[in-house]
PDB file of C-alpha atoms in Angstrom:
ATOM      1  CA  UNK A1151     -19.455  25.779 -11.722  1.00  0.00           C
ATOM      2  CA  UNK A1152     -21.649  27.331 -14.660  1.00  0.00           C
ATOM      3  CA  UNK A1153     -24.563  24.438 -14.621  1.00  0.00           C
ATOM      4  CA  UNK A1154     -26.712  22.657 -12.911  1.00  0.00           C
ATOM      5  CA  UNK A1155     -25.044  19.395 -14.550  1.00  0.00           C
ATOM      6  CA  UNK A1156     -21.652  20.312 -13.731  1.00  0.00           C
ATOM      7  CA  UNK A1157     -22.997  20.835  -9.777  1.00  0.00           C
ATOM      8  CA  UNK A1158     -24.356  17.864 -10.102  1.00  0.00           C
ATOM      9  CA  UNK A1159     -21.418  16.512 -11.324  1.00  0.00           C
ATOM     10  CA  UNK A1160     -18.846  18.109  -8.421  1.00  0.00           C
ATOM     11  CA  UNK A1161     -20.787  16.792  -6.060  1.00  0.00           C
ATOM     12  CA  UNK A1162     -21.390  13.085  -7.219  1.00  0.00           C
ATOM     13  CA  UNK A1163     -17.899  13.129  -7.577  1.00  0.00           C
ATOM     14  CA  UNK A1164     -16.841  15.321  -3.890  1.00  0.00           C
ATOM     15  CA  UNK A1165     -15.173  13.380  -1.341  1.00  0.00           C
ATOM     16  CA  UNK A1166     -16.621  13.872   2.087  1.00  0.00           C
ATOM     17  CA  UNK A1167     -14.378  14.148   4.964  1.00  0.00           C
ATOM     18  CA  UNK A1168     -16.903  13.255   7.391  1.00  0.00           C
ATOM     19  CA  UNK A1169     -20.158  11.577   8.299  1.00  0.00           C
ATOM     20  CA  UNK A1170     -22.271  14.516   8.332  1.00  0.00           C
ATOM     21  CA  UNK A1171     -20.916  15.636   4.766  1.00  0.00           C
ATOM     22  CA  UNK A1172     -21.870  12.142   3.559  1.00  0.00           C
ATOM     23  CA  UNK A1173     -25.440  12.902   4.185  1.00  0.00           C
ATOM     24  CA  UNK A1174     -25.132  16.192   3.112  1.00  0.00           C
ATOM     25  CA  UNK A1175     -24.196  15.270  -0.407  1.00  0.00           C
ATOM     26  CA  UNK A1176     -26.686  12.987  -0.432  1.00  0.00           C
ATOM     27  CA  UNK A1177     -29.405  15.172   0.330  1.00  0.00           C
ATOM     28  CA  UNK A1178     -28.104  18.039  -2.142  1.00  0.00           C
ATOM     29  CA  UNK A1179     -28.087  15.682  -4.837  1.00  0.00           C
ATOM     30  CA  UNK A1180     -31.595  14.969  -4.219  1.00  0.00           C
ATOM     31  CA  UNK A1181     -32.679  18.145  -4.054  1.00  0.00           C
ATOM     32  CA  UNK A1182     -30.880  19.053  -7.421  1.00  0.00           C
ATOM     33  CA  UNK A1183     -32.137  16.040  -8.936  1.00  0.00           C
ATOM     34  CA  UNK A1184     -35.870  16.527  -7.695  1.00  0.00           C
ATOM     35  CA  UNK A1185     -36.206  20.936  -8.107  1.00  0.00           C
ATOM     36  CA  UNK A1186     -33.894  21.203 -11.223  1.00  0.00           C
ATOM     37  CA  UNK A1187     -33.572  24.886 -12.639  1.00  0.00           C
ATOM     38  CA  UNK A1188     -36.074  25.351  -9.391  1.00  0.00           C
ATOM     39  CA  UNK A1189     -33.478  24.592  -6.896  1.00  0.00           C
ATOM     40  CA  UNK A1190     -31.455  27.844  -7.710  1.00  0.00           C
ATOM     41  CA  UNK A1191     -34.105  30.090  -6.892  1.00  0.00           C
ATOM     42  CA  UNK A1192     -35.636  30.956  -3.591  1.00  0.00           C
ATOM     43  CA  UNK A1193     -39.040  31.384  -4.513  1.00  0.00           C
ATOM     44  CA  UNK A1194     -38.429  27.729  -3.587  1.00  0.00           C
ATOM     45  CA  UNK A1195     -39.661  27.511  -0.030  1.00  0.00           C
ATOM     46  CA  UNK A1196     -38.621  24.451   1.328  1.00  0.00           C
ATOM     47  CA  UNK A1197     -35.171  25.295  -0.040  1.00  0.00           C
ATOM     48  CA  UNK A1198     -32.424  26.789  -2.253  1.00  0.00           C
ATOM     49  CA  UNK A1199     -28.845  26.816  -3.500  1.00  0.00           C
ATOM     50  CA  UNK A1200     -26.664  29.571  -1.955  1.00  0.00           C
ATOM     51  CA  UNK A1201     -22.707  30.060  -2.226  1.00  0.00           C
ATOM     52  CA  UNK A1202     -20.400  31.084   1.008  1.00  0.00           C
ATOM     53  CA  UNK A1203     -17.122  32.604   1.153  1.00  0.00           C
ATOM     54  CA  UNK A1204     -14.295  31.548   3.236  1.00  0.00           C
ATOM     55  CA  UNK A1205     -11.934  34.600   2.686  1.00  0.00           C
ATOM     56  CA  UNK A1206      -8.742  34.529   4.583  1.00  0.00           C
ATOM     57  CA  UNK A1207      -5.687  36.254   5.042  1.00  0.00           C
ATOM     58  CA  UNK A1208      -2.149  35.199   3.506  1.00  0.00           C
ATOM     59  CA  UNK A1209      -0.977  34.305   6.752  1.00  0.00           C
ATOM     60  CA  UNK A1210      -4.250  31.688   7.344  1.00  0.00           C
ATOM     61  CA  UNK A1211      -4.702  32.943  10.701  1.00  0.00           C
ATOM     62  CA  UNK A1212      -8.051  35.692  10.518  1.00  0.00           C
ATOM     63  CA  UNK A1213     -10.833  35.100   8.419  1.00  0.00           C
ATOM     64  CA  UNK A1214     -13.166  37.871   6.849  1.00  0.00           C
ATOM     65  CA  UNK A1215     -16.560  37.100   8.876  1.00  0.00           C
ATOM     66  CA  UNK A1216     -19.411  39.871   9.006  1.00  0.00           C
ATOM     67  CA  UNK A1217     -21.963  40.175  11.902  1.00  0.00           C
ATOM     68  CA  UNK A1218     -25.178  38.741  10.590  1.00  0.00           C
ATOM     69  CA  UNK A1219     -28.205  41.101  11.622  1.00  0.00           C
ATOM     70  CA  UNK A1220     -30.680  38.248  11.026  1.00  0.00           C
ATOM     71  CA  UNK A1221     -28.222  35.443  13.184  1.00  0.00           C
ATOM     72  CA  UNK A1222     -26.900  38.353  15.284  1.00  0.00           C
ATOM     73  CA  UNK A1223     -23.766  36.507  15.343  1.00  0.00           C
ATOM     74  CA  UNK A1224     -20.281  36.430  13.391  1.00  0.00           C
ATOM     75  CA  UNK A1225     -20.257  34.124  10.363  1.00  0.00           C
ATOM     76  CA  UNK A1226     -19.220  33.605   6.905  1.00  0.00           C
ATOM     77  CA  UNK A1227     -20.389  35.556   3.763  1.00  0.00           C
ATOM     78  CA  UNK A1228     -22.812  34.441   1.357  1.00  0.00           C
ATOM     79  CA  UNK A1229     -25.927  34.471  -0.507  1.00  0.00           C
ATOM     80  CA  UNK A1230     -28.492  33.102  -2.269  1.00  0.00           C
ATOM     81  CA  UNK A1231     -27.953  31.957  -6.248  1.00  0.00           C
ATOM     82  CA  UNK A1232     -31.125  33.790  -7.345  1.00  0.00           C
ATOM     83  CA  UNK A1233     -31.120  31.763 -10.611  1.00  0.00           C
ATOM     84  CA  UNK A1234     -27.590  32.056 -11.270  1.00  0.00           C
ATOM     85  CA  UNK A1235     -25.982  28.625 -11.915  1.00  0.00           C
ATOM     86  CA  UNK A1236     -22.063  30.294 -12.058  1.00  0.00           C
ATOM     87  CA  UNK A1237     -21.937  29.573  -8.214  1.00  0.00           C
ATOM     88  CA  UNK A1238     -18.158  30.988  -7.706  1.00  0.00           C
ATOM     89  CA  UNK A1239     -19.573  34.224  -9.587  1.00  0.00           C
ATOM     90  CA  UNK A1240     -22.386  34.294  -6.763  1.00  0.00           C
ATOM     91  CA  UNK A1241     -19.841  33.886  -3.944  1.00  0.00           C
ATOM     92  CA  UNK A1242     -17.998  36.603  -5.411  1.00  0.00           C
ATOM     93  CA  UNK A1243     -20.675  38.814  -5.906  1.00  0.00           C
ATOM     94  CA  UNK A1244     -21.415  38.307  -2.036  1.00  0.00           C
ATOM     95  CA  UNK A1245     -18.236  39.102  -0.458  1.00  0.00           C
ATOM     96  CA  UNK A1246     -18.146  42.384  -2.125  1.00  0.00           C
ATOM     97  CA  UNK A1247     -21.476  43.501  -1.196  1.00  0.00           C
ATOM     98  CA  UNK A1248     -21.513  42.136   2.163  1.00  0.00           C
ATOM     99  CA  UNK A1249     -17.402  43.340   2.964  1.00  0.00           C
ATOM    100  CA  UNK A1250     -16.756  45.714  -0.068  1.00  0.00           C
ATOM    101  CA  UNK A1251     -13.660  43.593   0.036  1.00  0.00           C
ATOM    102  CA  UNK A1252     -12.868  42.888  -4.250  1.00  0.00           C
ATOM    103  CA  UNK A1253      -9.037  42.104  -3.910  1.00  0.00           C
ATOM    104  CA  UNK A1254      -9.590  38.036  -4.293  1.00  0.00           C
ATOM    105  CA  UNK A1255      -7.287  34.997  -5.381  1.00  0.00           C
ATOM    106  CA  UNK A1256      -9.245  31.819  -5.138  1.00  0.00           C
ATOM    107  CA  UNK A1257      -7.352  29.256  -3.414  1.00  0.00           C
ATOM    108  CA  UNK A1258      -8.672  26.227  -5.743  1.00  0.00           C
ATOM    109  CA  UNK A1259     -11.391  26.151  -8.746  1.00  0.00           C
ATOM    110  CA  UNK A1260     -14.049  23.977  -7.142  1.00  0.00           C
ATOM    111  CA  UNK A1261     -15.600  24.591  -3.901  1.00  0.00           C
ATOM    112  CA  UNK A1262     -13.979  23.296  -0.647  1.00  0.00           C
ATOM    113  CA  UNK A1263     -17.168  22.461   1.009  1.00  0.00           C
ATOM    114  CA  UNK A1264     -20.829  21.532   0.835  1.00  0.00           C
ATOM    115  CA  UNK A1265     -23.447  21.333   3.516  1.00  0.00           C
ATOM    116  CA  UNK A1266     -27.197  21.661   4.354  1.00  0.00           C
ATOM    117  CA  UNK A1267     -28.046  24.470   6.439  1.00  0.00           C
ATOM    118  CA  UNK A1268     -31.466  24.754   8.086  1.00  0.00           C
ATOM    119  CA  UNK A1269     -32.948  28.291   8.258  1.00  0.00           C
ATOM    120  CA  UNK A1270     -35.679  29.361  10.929  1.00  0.00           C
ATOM    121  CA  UNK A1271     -38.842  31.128   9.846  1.00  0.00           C
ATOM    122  CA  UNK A1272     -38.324  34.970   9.779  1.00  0.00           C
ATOM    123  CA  UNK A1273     -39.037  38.278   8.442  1.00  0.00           C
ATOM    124  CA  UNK A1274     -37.178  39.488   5.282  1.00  0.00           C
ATOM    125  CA  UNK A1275     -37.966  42.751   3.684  1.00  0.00           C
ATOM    126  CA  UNK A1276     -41.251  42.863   5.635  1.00  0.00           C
ATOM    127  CA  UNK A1277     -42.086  39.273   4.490  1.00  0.00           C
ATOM    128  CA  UNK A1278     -42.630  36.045   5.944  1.00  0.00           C
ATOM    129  CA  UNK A1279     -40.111  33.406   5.343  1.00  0.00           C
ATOM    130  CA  UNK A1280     -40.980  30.241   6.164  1.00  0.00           C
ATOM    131  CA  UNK A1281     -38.570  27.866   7.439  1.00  0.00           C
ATOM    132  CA  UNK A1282     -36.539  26.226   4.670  1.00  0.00           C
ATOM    133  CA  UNK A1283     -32.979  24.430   3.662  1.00  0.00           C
ATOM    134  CA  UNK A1284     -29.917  26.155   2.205  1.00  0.00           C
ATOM    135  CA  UNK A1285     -28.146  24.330  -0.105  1.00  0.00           C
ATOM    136  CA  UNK A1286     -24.702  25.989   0.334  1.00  0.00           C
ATOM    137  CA  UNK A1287     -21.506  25.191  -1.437  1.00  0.00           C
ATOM    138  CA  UNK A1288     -18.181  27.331  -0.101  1.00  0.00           C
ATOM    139  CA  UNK A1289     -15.707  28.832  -1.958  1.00  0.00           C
ATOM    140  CA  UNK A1290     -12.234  29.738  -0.363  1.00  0.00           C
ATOM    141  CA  UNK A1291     -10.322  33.104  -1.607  1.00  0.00           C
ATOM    142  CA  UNK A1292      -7.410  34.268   0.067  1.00  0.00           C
ATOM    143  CA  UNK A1293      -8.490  38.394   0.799  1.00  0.00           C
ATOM    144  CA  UNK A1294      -6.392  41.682   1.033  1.00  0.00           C
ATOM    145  CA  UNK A1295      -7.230  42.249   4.576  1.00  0.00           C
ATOM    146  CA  UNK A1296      -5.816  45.990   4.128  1.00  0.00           C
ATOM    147  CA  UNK A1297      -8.675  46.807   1.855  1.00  0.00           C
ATOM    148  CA  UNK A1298     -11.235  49.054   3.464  1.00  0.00           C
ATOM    149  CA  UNK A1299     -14.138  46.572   5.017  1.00  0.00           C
ATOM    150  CA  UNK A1300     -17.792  48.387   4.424  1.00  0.00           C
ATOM    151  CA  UNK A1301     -21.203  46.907   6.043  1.00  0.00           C
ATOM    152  CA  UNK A1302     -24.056  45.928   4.034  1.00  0.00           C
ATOM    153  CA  UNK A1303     -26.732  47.736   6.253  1.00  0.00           C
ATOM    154  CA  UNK A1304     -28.989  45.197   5.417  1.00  0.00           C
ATOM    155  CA  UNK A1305     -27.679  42.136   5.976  1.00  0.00           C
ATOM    156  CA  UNK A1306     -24.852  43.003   8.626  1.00  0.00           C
ATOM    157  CA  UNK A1307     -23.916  45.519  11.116  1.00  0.00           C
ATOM    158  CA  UNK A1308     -20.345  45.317  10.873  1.00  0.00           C
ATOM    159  CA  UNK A1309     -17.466  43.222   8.802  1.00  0.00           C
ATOM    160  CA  UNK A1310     -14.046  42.272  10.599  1.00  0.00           C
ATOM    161  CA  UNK A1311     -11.186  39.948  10.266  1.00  0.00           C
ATOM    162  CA  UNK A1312     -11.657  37.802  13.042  1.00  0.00           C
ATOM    163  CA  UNK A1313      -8.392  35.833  14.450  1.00  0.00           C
ATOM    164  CA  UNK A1314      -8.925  32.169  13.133  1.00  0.00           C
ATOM    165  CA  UNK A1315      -8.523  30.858  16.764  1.00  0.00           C
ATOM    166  CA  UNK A1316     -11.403  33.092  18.509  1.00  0.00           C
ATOM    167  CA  UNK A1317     -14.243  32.342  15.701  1.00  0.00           C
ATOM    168  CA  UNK A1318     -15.652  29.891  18.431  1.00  0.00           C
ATOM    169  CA  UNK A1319     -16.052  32.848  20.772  1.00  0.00           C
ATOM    170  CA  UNK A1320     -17.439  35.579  17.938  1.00  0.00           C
ATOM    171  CA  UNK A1321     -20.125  32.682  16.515  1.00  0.00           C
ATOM    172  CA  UNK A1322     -22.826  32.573  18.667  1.00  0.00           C
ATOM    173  CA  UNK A1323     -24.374  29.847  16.169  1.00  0.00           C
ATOM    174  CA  UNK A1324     -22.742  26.901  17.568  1.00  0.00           C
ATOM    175  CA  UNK A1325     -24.110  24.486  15.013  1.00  0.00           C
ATOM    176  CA  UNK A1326     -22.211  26.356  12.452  1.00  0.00           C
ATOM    177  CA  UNK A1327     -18.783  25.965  14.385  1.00  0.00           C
ATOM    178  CA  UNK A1328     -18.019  22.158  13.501  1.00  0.00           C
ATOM    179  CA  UNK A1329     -18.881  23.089   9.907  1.00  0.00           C
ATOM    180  CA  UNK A1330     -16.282  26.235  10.207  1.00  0.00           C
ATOM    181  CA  UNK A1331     -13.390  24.232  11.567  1.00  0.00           C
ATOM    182  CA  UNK A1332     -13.879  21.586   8.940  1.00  0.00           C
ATOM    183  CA  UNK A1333     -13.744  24.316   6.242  1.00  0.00           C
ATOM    184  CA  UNK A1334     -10.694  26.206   7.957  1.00  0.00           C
ATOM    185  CA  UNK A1335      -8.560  22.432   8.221  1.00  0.00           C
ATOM    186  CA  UNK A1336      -8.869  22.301   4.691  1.00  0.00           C
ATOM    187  CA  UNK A1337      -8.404  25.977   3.756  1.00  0.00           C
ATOM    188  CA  UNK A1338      -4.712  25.039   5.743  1.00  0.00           C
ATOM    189  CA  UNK A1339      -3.637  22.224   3.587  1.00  0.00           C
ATOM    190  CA  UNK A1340      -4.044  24.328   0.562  1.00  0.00           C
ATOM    191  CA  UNK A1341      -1.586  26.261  -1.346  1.00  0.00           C
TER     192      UNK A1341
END
């Protein structure tokens, strides 16, 4: 994904798999179509495009998940695009800042899921953010969870592979849960 047409383009074209990821194309294709080269950057407040990471194990039973200081709860990698349009590059580019894990094989070219996350007001770098949308596509890599796991200070306190079956008990952000299931049933029907 290299341009903001060919995001546009995945996601015309991405098949939802349920209600709420009808309406969450919908509204990412608005906001690409209405912010352009703006949407990629956070400088715009009510919203930006940001890339996860879904890294599991071979075996498809722990995911890598690191312990968010600003949720203070377990969740997925990620990060903001910061102007980059190359959106698997950015995902990429997360994980090994946020896990130090580099040892990657990307289960499928395009991302596996998109969604519209809303983020509270908060304090970043001794700034006010106000509150704003995230729109976040996911990429799913397969990780070498015997490579050493280091914390980004800060943006987590600690990075673990967490069984696949006891995310609902390390997430403390249970409006993130359905969206974490939905991404792990596909992550299982892939190669």
């Amino acid at each position: 994904m290299h341009s903001q047409d060919q995001l546009e383009a995945f996601i015309e074209h991405y098949t939802p798999t349920d209600a709420l990821e009808i309406a969450e194309r919908e509204s990412f294709l608005k906001f690409i179509k209405a912010f352009g080269d703006d949407a990629y950057r956070r400088e715009n407040l009510i919203g930006h495009i940001c890339a996860s990471c879904w890294v599991i194990n071979h075996a498809k039973n722990k995911v890598l998940m690191v312990h968010h200081n600003l949720y203070d709860s377990w969740g997925w990698i990620g990060g903001h695009a910061d102007g980059k349009k190359n959106l698997m590059a950015v995902a990429i580019r997360e994980t090994a800042e946020e896990t130090g894990v580099t040892n990657l094989r990307l289960l499928t070219t395009s991302p596996v899921d998109v969604n519209v996350l809303a983020v509270k007001a908060h304090i970043k770098h001794g700034k006010e953010v106000p509150a704003h949308l995230h729109f976040n596509v996911v990429y799913a890599f397969v990780g070498d969870e015997h490579q050493a796991l280091k914390s980004k200070p800060d943006e987590n306190s600690a990075v673990a592979w967490i069984d696949a079956d006891k995310i609902g008990q390390m997430c403390t952000e249970p409006h993130m849960l359905p969206i974490y299931e939905r991404i792990m049933q596909k992550v299982k029907k892939m190669g």
